[in-house]
Amino acid sequence: MSGRPIIIDTDPGQDDAVALLLALASPELEVRGITTVAGNVPLPLTSRNARVVCELAGRADVAVCAGAERPLVRPLVTAEYVHGRTGLDGADLPEPQMPLQAEHAADFLVRALREEAPGTITLCPLGPLTNIALALQRAPEIVPRIREIVLMGGGFFEGGNATPAAEFNIYVDPQAADIVFTSGVPLTMLPLDVTHQALIKPRHLERLRALGTRVGDAVAGWLEFFERYDVEKYGLEGGPLHDPCVIAYLFHPEIFSGRRCNVRIEASSELTMGMTVVDWWGVTGLQPNCTVIRRLDSEAFFDLLIERIARL
Ligand code: BDR
Ligand code: CA
């Protein structure tokens, strides 16, 4: 039996890279393609990094398409202060040999969705939503063809990480996020509220190193590098592993919980730019447009992740 077809839109980033590995290692999923966007680092690097990860997983056959090099309206903001100069600092891996596809990410998304029966493909954005918004703008008729969008982004009870109000992915391209959240596509968001429970602890790094594999060592190296910023910032025992939560949710939703809510995006006021305004208590009377995930069984999540990394 083949897995659930997904396309991952991403800006790797160490946590994106681990999400890609988790997806490529999981037979419950079939990765139909990877589209890259500017975010954690500029587009040439996110496009390079996605291919580094495919080759590390032994999956040079996966189509990787580069997309938007800047947000729809605002100037690009990057996060080298978190992810390092390359976006994948922490492991020494070779330059990729596999090619980038010639097709723009937004065109690839539209074509892939048109070629499949409606309700087949799930989109998994792990970075700013620019490519998804461009595809929706270019071909609005794809809306009913998307099974679901399951994304990492936003934060409500935890506030923001890019500004006091905004999480990085939504902050970088709030106009794109607004297009996605008003599109009518079924949405699930995994915000900081849940990813801040997926804390990388020293014992997880030890288990990854104990695998004694190239992939286990690379993941441990990335995560050690990546978490230093958040450990200093939040004073926690470990840094949050954001993006793999999206992938785990797709095939183990029972280890997560949340509720249907109305979510709107702040895209005009500078003070709260990129805020995800979640009507958790249903006070607006507006129709729910998103499943907002708030809790996670962290040990079950890391057990799953490490078991899958061990397969590569
Ligand atoms: C998100 O921003 C990026 O730094 C991570 O890759 C993740 O997608 C967390 O706010
Ligand atoms: Ca990301």
mmCIF file of C-alpha atoms and ligand atoms in Angstrom:
data_model
loop_
_atom_site.group_PDB
_atom_site.id
_atom_site.type_symbol
_atom_site.label_atom_id
_atom_site.label_comp_id
_atom_site.label_asym_id
_atom_site.label_seq_id
_atom_site.Cartn_x
_atom_site.Cartn_y
_atom_site.Cartn_z
ATOM 1 C CA MET A 1 0.000 0.000 0.000
ATOM 2 C CA SER A 2 1.425 3.399 -0.882
ATOM 3 C CA GLY A 3 1.456 6.248 1.610
ATOM 4 C CA ARG A 4 -0.477 9.484 1.839
ATOM 5 C CA PRO A 5 0.742 11.817 -0.934
ATOM 6 C CA ILE A 6 2.314 15.018 0.364
ATOM 7 C CA ILE A 7 4.320 17.944 -0.973
ATOM 8 C CA ILE A 8 6.636 19.618 1.536
ATOM 9 C CA ASP A 9 7.248 23.349 1.118
ATOM 10 C CA THR A 10 10.294 24.270 3.155
ATOM 11 C CA ASP A 11 13.176 26.636 4.009
ATOM 12 C CA PRO A 12 15.806 24.290 5.507
ATOM 13 C CA GLY A 13 16.890 25.033 8.372
ATOM 14 C CA GLN A 14 17.950 22.181 10.661
ATOM 15 C CA ASP A 15 14.423 21.465 11.943
ATOM 16 C CA ASP A 16 13.080 21.474 8.371
ATOM 17 C CA ALA A 17 15.858 19.028 7.482
ATOM 18 C CA VAL A 18 14.813 16.654 10.251
ATOM 19 C CA ALA A 19 11.190 16.965 9.097
ATOM 20 C CA LEU A 20 12.262 16.003 5.559
ATOM 21 C CA LEU A 21 14.151 12.965 6.886
ATOM 22 C CA LEU A 22 11.170 11.909 9.008
ATOM 23 C CA ALA A 23 8.893 12.099 5.963
ATOM 24 C CA LEU A 24 11.319 10.270 3.673
ATOM 25 C CA ALA A 25 11.768 7.517 6.280
ATOM 26 C CA SER A 26 8.040 6.934 6.820
ATOM 27 C CA PRO A 27 6.131 4.513 4.560
ATOM 28 C CA GLU A 28 2.835 6.047 5.719
ATOM 29 C CA LEU A 29 3.756 9.042 3.522
ATOM 30 C CA GLU A 30 4.689 9.441 -0.115
ATOM 31 C CA VAL A 31 6.730 12.604 -0.734
ATOM 32 C CA ARG A 32 5.624 13.749 -4.203
ATOM 33 C CA GLY A 33 8.004 16.676 -4.239
ATOM 34 C CA ILE A 34 9.793 19.305 -2.205
ATOM 35 C CA THR A 35 9.387 23.006 -2.918
ATOM 36 C CA THR A 36 11.755 25.544 -1.437
ATOM 37 C CA VAL A 37 11.188 29.093 -0.286
ATOM 38 C CA ALA A 38 13.304 31.890 1.134
ATOM 39 C CA GLY A 39 13.048 32.015 4.913
ATOM 40 C CA ASN A 40 15.595 30.813 7.426
ATOM 41 C CA VAL A 41 18.258 31.568 4.794
ATOM 42 C CA PRO A 42 18.005 32.916 1.208
ATOM 43 C CA LEU A 43 16.502 30.752 -1.552
ATOM 44 C CA PRO A 44 19.775 29.477 -3.118
ATOM 45 C CA LEU A 45 20.731 28.020 0.268
ATOM 46 C CA THR A 46 17.301 26.540 1.109
ATOM 47 C CA SER A 47 17.302 24.936 -2.370
ATOM 48 C CA ARG A 48 20.795 23.576 -1.784
ATOM 49 C CA ASN A 49 19.946 22.337 1.699
ATOM 50 C CA ALA A 50 16.816 20.463 0.603
ATOM 51 C CA ARG A 51 18.972 18.527 -1.871
ATOM 52 C CA VAL A 52 21.699 17.883 0.742
ATOM 53 C CA VAL A 53 18.998 16.266 2.871
ATOM 54 C CA CYS A 54 17.526 14.192 0.007
ATOM 55 C CA GLU A 55 20.983 12.836 -0.789
ATOM 56 C CA LEU A 56 21.677 12.115 2.878
ATOM 57 C CA ALA A 57 18.459 10.058 2.895
ATOM 58 C CA GLY A 58 19.497 8.280 -0.312
ATOM 59 C CA ARG A 59 16.575 9.889 -2.155
ATOM 60 C CA ALA A 60 18.148 11.833 -5.037
ATOM 61 C CA ASP A 61 15.045 10.818 -7.030
ATOM 62 C CA VAL A 62 12.760 13.318 -5.250
ATOM 63 C CA ALA A 63 11.820 16.402 -7.303
ATOM 64 C CA VAL A 64 13.063 19.609 -5.662
ATOM 65 C CA CYS A 65 11.719 22.880 -7.118
ATOM 66 C CA ALA A 66 12.830 26.342 -6.048
ATOM 67 C CA GLY A 67 10.156 28.963 -5.530
ATOM 68 C CA ALA A 68 9.927 32.484 -4.182
ATOM 69 C CA GLU A 69 13.104 34.350 -3.357
ATOM 70 C CA ARG A 70 11.255 37.001 -1.392
ATOM 71 C CA PRO A 71 7.906 37.472 0.366
ATOM 72 C CA LEU A 72 4.911 38.809 -1.587
ATOM 73 C CA VAL A 73 5.111 42.373 -0.251
ATOM 74 C CA ARG A 74 7.636 42.807 2.547
ATOM 75 C CA PRO A 75 11.429 42.564 2.343
ATOM 76 C CA LEU A 76 12.910 39.172 3.234
ATOM 77 C CA VAL A 77 13.896 38.585 6.851
ATOM 78 C CA THR A 78 16.227 35.611 7.480
ATOM 79 C CA ALA A 79 17.379 33.785 10.628
ATOM 80 C CA GLU A 80 21.089 32.986 10.320
ATOM 81 C CA TYR A 81 21.333 33.909 14.013
ATOM 82 C CA VAL A 82 19.426 30.666 14.708
ATOM 83 C CA HIS A 83 20.454 28.346 11.867
ATOM 84 C CA GLY A 84 23.991 29.485 11.063
ATOM 85 C CA ARG A 85 25.419 30.876 7.831
ATOM 86 C CA THR A 86 24.356 27.938 5.630
ATOM 87 C CA GLY A 87 21.071 27.206 7.420
ATOM 88 C CA LEU A 88 22.334 23.670 8.033
ATOM 89 C CA ASP A 89 25.333 24.379 10.253
ATOM 90 C CA GLY A 90 26.236 21.572 12.668
ATOM 91 C CA ALA A 91 27.012 18.684 10.291
ATOM 92 C CA ASP A 92 29.634 18.396 7.597
ATOM 93 C CA LEU A 93 27.872 17.093 4.482
ATOM 94 C CA PRO A 94 28.869 17.154 0.791
ATOM 95 C CA GLU A 95 27.538 19.609 -1.772
ATOM 96 C CA PRO A 96 24.541 18.035 -3.524
ATOM 97 C CA GLN A 97 24.917 16.515 -6.969
ATOM 98 C CA MET A 98 21.217 16.048 -7.793
ATOM 99 C CA PRO A 99 19.695 18.820 -9.920
ATOM 100 C CA LEU A 100 17.053 21.355 -9.052
ATOM 101 C CA GLN A 101 14.003 20.992 -11.310
ATOM 102 C CA ALA A 102 13.518 23.780 -13.857
ATOM 103 C CA GLU A 103 9.895 24.341 -12.852
ATOM 104 C CA HIS A 104 9.028 27.115 -10.365
ATOM 105 C CA ALA A 105 7.652 25.768 -7.080
ATOM 106 C CA ALA A 106 4.268 27.467 -7.556
ATOM 107 C CA ASP A 107 3.880 25.954 -11.052
ATOM 108 C CA PHE A 108 4.898 22.546 -9.722
ATOM 109 C CA LEU A 109 2.270 22.791 -6.961
ATOM 110 C CA VAL A 110 -0.455 23.763 -9.438
ATOM 111 C CA ARG A 111 0.494 21.005 -11.894
ATOM 112 C CA ALA A 112 0.758 18.308 -9.235
ATOM 113 C CA LEU A 113 -2.638 19.224 -7.834
ATOM 114 C CA ARG A 114 -4.262 19.336 -11.289
ATOM 115 C CA GLU A 115 -2.843 15.925 -12.209
ATOM 116 C CA GLU A 116 -4.400 14.200 -9.186
ATOM 117 C CA ALA A 117 -8.019 13.625 -8.227
ATOM 118 C CA PRO A 118 -9.411 16.318 -5.907
ATOM 119 C CA GLY A 119 -8.661 15.650 -2.244
ATOM 120 C CA THR A 120 -5.524 13.592 -2.880
ATOM 121 C CA ILE A 121 -2.523 15.783 -2.062
ATOM 122 C CA THR A 122 -1.756 17.282 1.339
ATOM 123 C CA LEU A 123 0.526 20.325 1.419
ATOM 124 C CA CYS A 124 2.982 20.645 4.314
ATOM 125 C CA PRO A 125 4.461 24.143 4.581
ATOM 126 C CA LEU A 126 7.372 24.404 7.026
ATOM 127 C CA GLY A 127 8.445 27.948 6.165
ATOM 128 C CA PRO A 128 6.934 31.263 5.040
ATOM 129 C CA LEU A 129 3.751 30.658 3.005
ATOM 130 C CA THR A 130 4.864 32.565 -0.120
ATOM 131 C CA ASN A 131 4.898 29.607 -2.554
ATOM 132 C CA ILE A 132 1.509 28.343 -1.404
ATOM 133 C CA ALA A 133 -0.009 31.818 -1.764
ATOM 134 C CA LEU A 134 1.513 32.227 -5.240
ATOM 135 C CA ALA A 135 0.003 28.894 -6.335
ATOM 136 C CA LEU A 136 -3.418 29.902 -4.960
ATOM 137 C CA GLN A 137 -3.175 33.263 -6.734
ATOM 138 C CA ARG A 138 -2.090 31.719 -10.062
ATOM 139 C CA ALA A 139 -4.739 28.991 -10.062
ATOM 140 C CA PRO A 140 -7.563 29.557 -7.564
ATOM 141 C CA GLU A 141 -9.290 26.447 -8.938
ATOM 142 C CA ILE A 142 -6.774 24.286 -7.061
ATOM 143 C CA VAL A 143 -8.501 25.101 -3.734
ATOM 144 C CA PRO A 144 -10.908 22.124 -3.799
ATOM 145 C CA ARG A 145 -8.148 19.850 -5.106
ATOM 146 C CA ILE A 146 -6.012 20.257 -1.942
ATOM 147 C CA ARG A 147 -6.840 17.593 0.635
ATOM 148 C CA GLU A 148 -5.499 19.679 3.484
ATOM 149 C CA ILE A 149 -2.727 22.118 4.408
ATOM 150 C CA VAL A 150 -0.883 21.091 7.587
ATOM 151 C CA LEU A 151 1.618 23.806 8.489
ATOM 152 C CA MET A 152 4.113 24.861 11.106
ATOM 153 C CA GLY A 153 3.445 28.456 11.993
ATOM 154 C CA GLY A 154 1.944 30.920 14.390
ATOM 155 C CA GLY A 155 1.716 31.063 18.127
ATOM 156 C CA PHE A 156 -0.957 32.287 20.455
ATOM 157 C CA PHE A 157 -0.640 31.303 24.098
ATOM 158 C CA GLU A 158 3.174 31.276 23.722
ATOM 159 C CA GLY A 159 3.293 34.605 21.863
ATOM 160 C CA GLY A 160 5.860 35.011 19.086
ATOM 161 C CA ASN A 161 9.509 34.179 18.499
ATOM 162 C CA ALA A 162 10.290 36.729 15.747
ATOM 163 C CA THR A 163 8.489 39.572 17.532
ATOM 164 C CA PRO A 164 6.516 39.505 20.788
ATOM 165 C CA ALA A 165 3.399 38.905 18.687
ATOM 166 C CA ALA A 166 4.552 36.871 15.688
ATOM 167 C CA GLU A 167 6.097 33.514 14.934
ATOM 168 C CA PHE A 168 8.879 33.549 12.292
ATOM 169 C CA ASN A 169 7.156 31.755 9.372
ATOM 170 C CA ILE A 170 4.048 33.929 9.530
ATOM 171 C CA TYR A 171 6.035 37.091 10.302
ATOM 172 C CA VAL A 172 8.224 36.719 7.200
ATOM 173 C CA ASP A 173 5.243 36.725 4.833
ATOM 174 C CA PRO A 174 2.023 37.791 6.570
ATOM 175 C CA GLN A 175 0.329 38.681 3.269
ATOM 176 C CA ALA A 176 0.888 35.144 2.009
ATOM 177 C CA ALA A 177 -0.364 33.712 5.292
ATOM 178 C CA ASP A 178 -3.493 35.841 5.019
ATOM 179 C CA ILE A 179 -4.162 34.442 1.523
ATOM 180 C CA VAL A 180 -3.768 30.866 2.813
ATOM 181 C CA PHE A 181 -5.911 31.372 5.923
ATOM 182 C CA THR A 182 -8.756 32.951 3.925
ATOM 183 C CA SER A 183 -8.536 30.464 1.020
ATOM 184 C CA GLY A 184 -11.143 27.975 2.235
ATOM 185 C CA VAL A 185 -8.629 25.085 2.097
ATOM 186 C CA PRO A 186 -8.929 22.815 5.194
ATOM 187 C CA LEU A 187 -6.105 23.923 7.509
ATOM 188 C CA THR A 188 -4.261 22.507 10.480
ATOM 189 C CA MET A 189 -1.614 24.617 12.193
ATOM 190 C CA LEU A 190 1.099 23.479 14.571
ATOM 191 C CA PRO A 191 2.062 26.707 16.326
ATOM 192 C CA LEU A 192 4.742 27.482 18.911
ATOM 193 C CA ASP A 193 2.191 26.477 21.560
ATOM 194 C CA VAL A 194 2.753 22.840 20.609
ATOM 195 C CA THR A 195 6.295 22.918 19.193
ATOM 196 C CA HIS A 196 7.575 24.417 22.455
ATOM 197 C CA GLN A 197 6.644 21.063 24.025
ATOM 198 C CA ALA A 198 8.896 19.155 21.574
ATOM 199 C CA LEU A 199 12.084 19.975 23.457
ATOM 200 C CA ILE A 200 15.328 18.329 22.361
ATOM 201 C CA LYS A 201 16.929 16.922 25.505
ATOM 202 C CA PRO A 202 20.501 15.634 25.917
ATOM 203 C CA ARG A 203 19.107 12.081 26.165
ATOM 204 C CA HIS A 204 17.572 12.417 22.676
ATOM 205 C CA LEU A 205 20.917 13.548 21.242
ATOM 206 C CA GLU A 206 22.632 10.593 22.946
ATOM 207 C CA ARG A 207 20.120 8.176 21.404
ATOM 208 C CA LEU A 208 20.689 9.669 17.949
ATOM 209 C CA ARG A 209 24.465 9.367 18.289
ATOM 210 C CA ALA A 210 24.118 5.831 19.644
ATOM 211 C CA LEU A 211 22.506 4.804 16.334
ATOM 212 C CA GLY A 212 26.054 4.901 14.989
ATOM 213 C CA THR A 213 24.842 5.946 11.525
ATOM 214 C CA ARG A 214 25.756 8.829 9.247
ATOM 215 C CA VAL A 215 22.172 10.131 9.391
ATOM 216 C CA GLY A 216 21.970 9.800 13.196
ATOM 217 C CA ASP A 217 25.239 11.734 13.578
ATOM 218 C CA ALA A 218 24.110 14.455 11.148
ATOM 219 C CA VAL A 219 20.789 14.927 12.945
ATOM 220 C CA ALA A 220 22.489 15.063 16.360
ATOM 221 C CA GLY A 221 25.004 17.605 15.013
ATOM 222 C CA TRP A 222 22.275 19.796 13.503
ATOM 223 C CA LEU A 223 20.141 19.703 16.612
ATOM 224 C CA GLU A 224 23.008 20.466 18.941
ATOM 225 C CA PHE A 225 23.821 23.528 16.833
ATOM 226 C CA PHE A 226 20.187 24.587 16.395
ATOM 227 C CA GLU A 227 19.069 24.328 20.004
ATOM 228 C CA ARG A 228 21.840 26.464 21.480
ATOM 229 C CA TYR A 229 19.979 29.643 20.475
ATOM 230 C CA ASP A 230 16.643 28.703 22.015
ATOM 231 C CA VAL A 231 18.200 27.200 25.142
ATOM 232 C CA GLU A 232 19.889 30.552 25.795
ATOM 233 C CA LYS A 233 16.772 32.495 24.875
ATOM 234 C CA TYR A 234 14.179 30.578 26.870
ATOM 235 C CA GLY A 235 16.399 29.095 29.570
ATOM 236 C CA LEU A 236 14.905 25.670 28.864
ATOM 237 C CA GLU A 237 16.595 22.298 29.114
ATOM 238 C CA GLY A 238 16.362 21.884 25.329
ATOM 239 C CA GLY A 239 15.432 23.754 22.146
ATOM 240 C CA PRO A 240 12.067 23.193 20.435
ATOM 241 C CA LEU A 241 12.009 20.955 17.362
ATOM 242 C CA HIS A 242 9.321 22.742 15.350
ATOM 243 C CA ASP A 243 8.881 21.405 11.827
ATOM 244 C CA PRO A 244 8.976 17.609 12.380
ATOM 245 C CA CYS A 245 5.775 18.056 14.425
ATOM 246 C CA VAL A 246 3.910 18.617 11.127
ATOM 247 C CA ILE A 247 5.136 15.348 9.674
ATOM 248 C CA ALA A 248 4.493 13.302 12.833
ATOM 249 C CA TYR A 249 0.976 14.759 13.024
ATOM 250 C CA LEU A 250 0.145 13.426 9.551
ATOM 251 C CA PHE A 251 0.430 9.799 10.550
ATOM 252 C CA HIS A 252 0.243 9.882 14.374
ATOM 253 C CA PRO A 253 -2.410 12.535 15.079
ATOM 254 C CA GLU A 254 -3.372 10.723 18.305
ATOM 255 C CA ILE A 255 -0.241 12.015 20.057
ATOM 256 C CA PHE A 256 -1.457 15.598 19.458
ATOM 257 C CA SER A 257 -4.564 17.477 20.528
ATOM 258 C CA GLY A 258 -6.192 20.767 19.632
ATOM 259 C CA ARG A 259 -9.480 22.239 18.512
ATOM 260 C CA ARG A 260 -11.204 23.849 15.553
ATOM 261 C CA CYS A 261 -10.972 27.653 15.728
ATOM 262 C CA ASN A 262 -11.226 30.736 13.627
ATOM 263 C CA VAL A 263 -7.738 32.093 12.884
ATOM 264 C CA ARG A 264 -6.985 35.429 11.272
ATOM 265 C CA ILE A 265 -3.648 36.917 10.306
ATOM 266 C CA GLU A 266 -2.518 40.420 11.222
ATOM 267 C CA ALA A 267 -1.128 41.814 7.959
ATOM 268 C CA SER A 268 -1.410 45.578 8.392
ATOM 269 C CA SER A 269 -0.406 46.844 11.831
ATOM 270 C CA GLU A 270 3.376 47.035 12.265
ATOM 271 C CA LEU A 271 3.289 46.383 16.033
ATOM 272 C CA THR A 272 1.537 43.013 15.715
ATOM 273 C CA MET A 273 2.498 42.194 12.092
ATOM 274 C CA GLY A 274 2.222 38.442 11.432
ATOM 275 C CA MET A 275 0.260 37.639 14.578
ATOM 276 C CA THR A 276 -2.038 34.632 14.330
ATOM 277 C CA VAL A 277 -5.227 35.752 16.052
ATOM 278 C CA VAL A 278 -6.734 32.480 17.284
ATOM 279 C CA ASP A 279 -10.316 32.588 18.529
ATOM 280 C CA TRP A 280 -9.670 29.727 20.982
ATOM 281 C CA TRP A 281 -12.736 30.556 23.105
ATOM 282 C CA GLY A 282 -15.072 31.123 20.161
ATOM 283 C CA VAL A 283 -15.835 34.714 21.151
ATOM 284 C CA THR A 284 -16.110 36.157 17.634
ATOM 285 C CA GLY A 285 -18.843 33.901 16.298
ATOM 286 C CA LEU A 286 -16.735 33.522 13.144
ATOM 287 C CA GLN A 287 -16.658 30.113 11.446
ATOM 288 C CA PRO A 288 -13.685 27.904 12.373
ATOM 289 C CA ASN A 289 -11.202 27.735 9.478
ATOM 290 C CA CYS A 290 -8.356 25.841 11.135
ATOM 291 C CA THR A 291 -7.561 22.996 13.515
ATOM 292 C CA VAL A 292 -5.179 24.566 16.027
ATOM 293 C CA ILE A 293 -2.922 22.023 17.721
ATOM 294 C CA ARG A 294 -1.926 22.866 21.277
ATOM 295 C CA ARG A 295 -0.604 19.742 22.994
ATOM 296 C CA LEU A 296 1.810 16.938 22.214
ATOM 297 C CA ASP A 297 3.005 13.741 23.911
ATOM 298 C CA SER A 298 6.655 14.692 23.670
ATOM 299 C CA GLU A 299 8.172 11.311 24.585
ATOM 300 C CA ALA A 300 5.998 9.498 22.025
ATOM 301 C CA PHE A 301 7.085 12.083 19.450
ATOM 302 C CA PHE A 302 10.818 11.625 20.073
ATOM 303 C CA ASP A 303 10.457 7.818 20.202
ATOM 304 C CA LEU A 304 8.797 7.938 16.787
ATOM 305 C CA LEU A 305 11.350 10.357 15.360
ATOM 306 C CA ILE A 306 14.398 8.404 16.531
ATOM 307 C CA GLU A 307 12.904 5.078 15.405
ATOM 308 C CA ARG A 308 12.391 6.543 11.912
ATOM 309 C CA ILE A 309 15.832 8.194 11.743
ATOM 310 C CA ALA A 310 17.279 4.765 12.580
ATOM 311 C CA ARG A 311 15.747 3.390 9.355
ATOM 312 C CA LEU A 312 17.790 5.694 7.118
HETATM 313 C C1 BDR B 1 9.932 28.170 12.420
HETATM 314 O O1 BDR B 1 10.882 29.133 11.973
HETATM 315 C C2 BDR B 1 12.060 28.514 11.550
HETATM 316 O O2 BDR B 1 13.154 29.065 12.219
HETATM 317 C C3 BDR B 1 11.928 27.037 11.805
HETATM 318 O O3 BDR B 1 12.459 26.295 10.727
HETATM 319 C C4 BDR B 1 10.434 26.818 11.951
HETATM 320 O O4 BDR B 1 9.829 26.498 10.709
HETATM 321 C C5 BDR B 1 9.757 28.288 13.905
HETATM 322 O O5 BDR B 1 9.273 29.559 14.228
HETATM 323 CA CA CA B 2 11.128 25.973 8.739
#
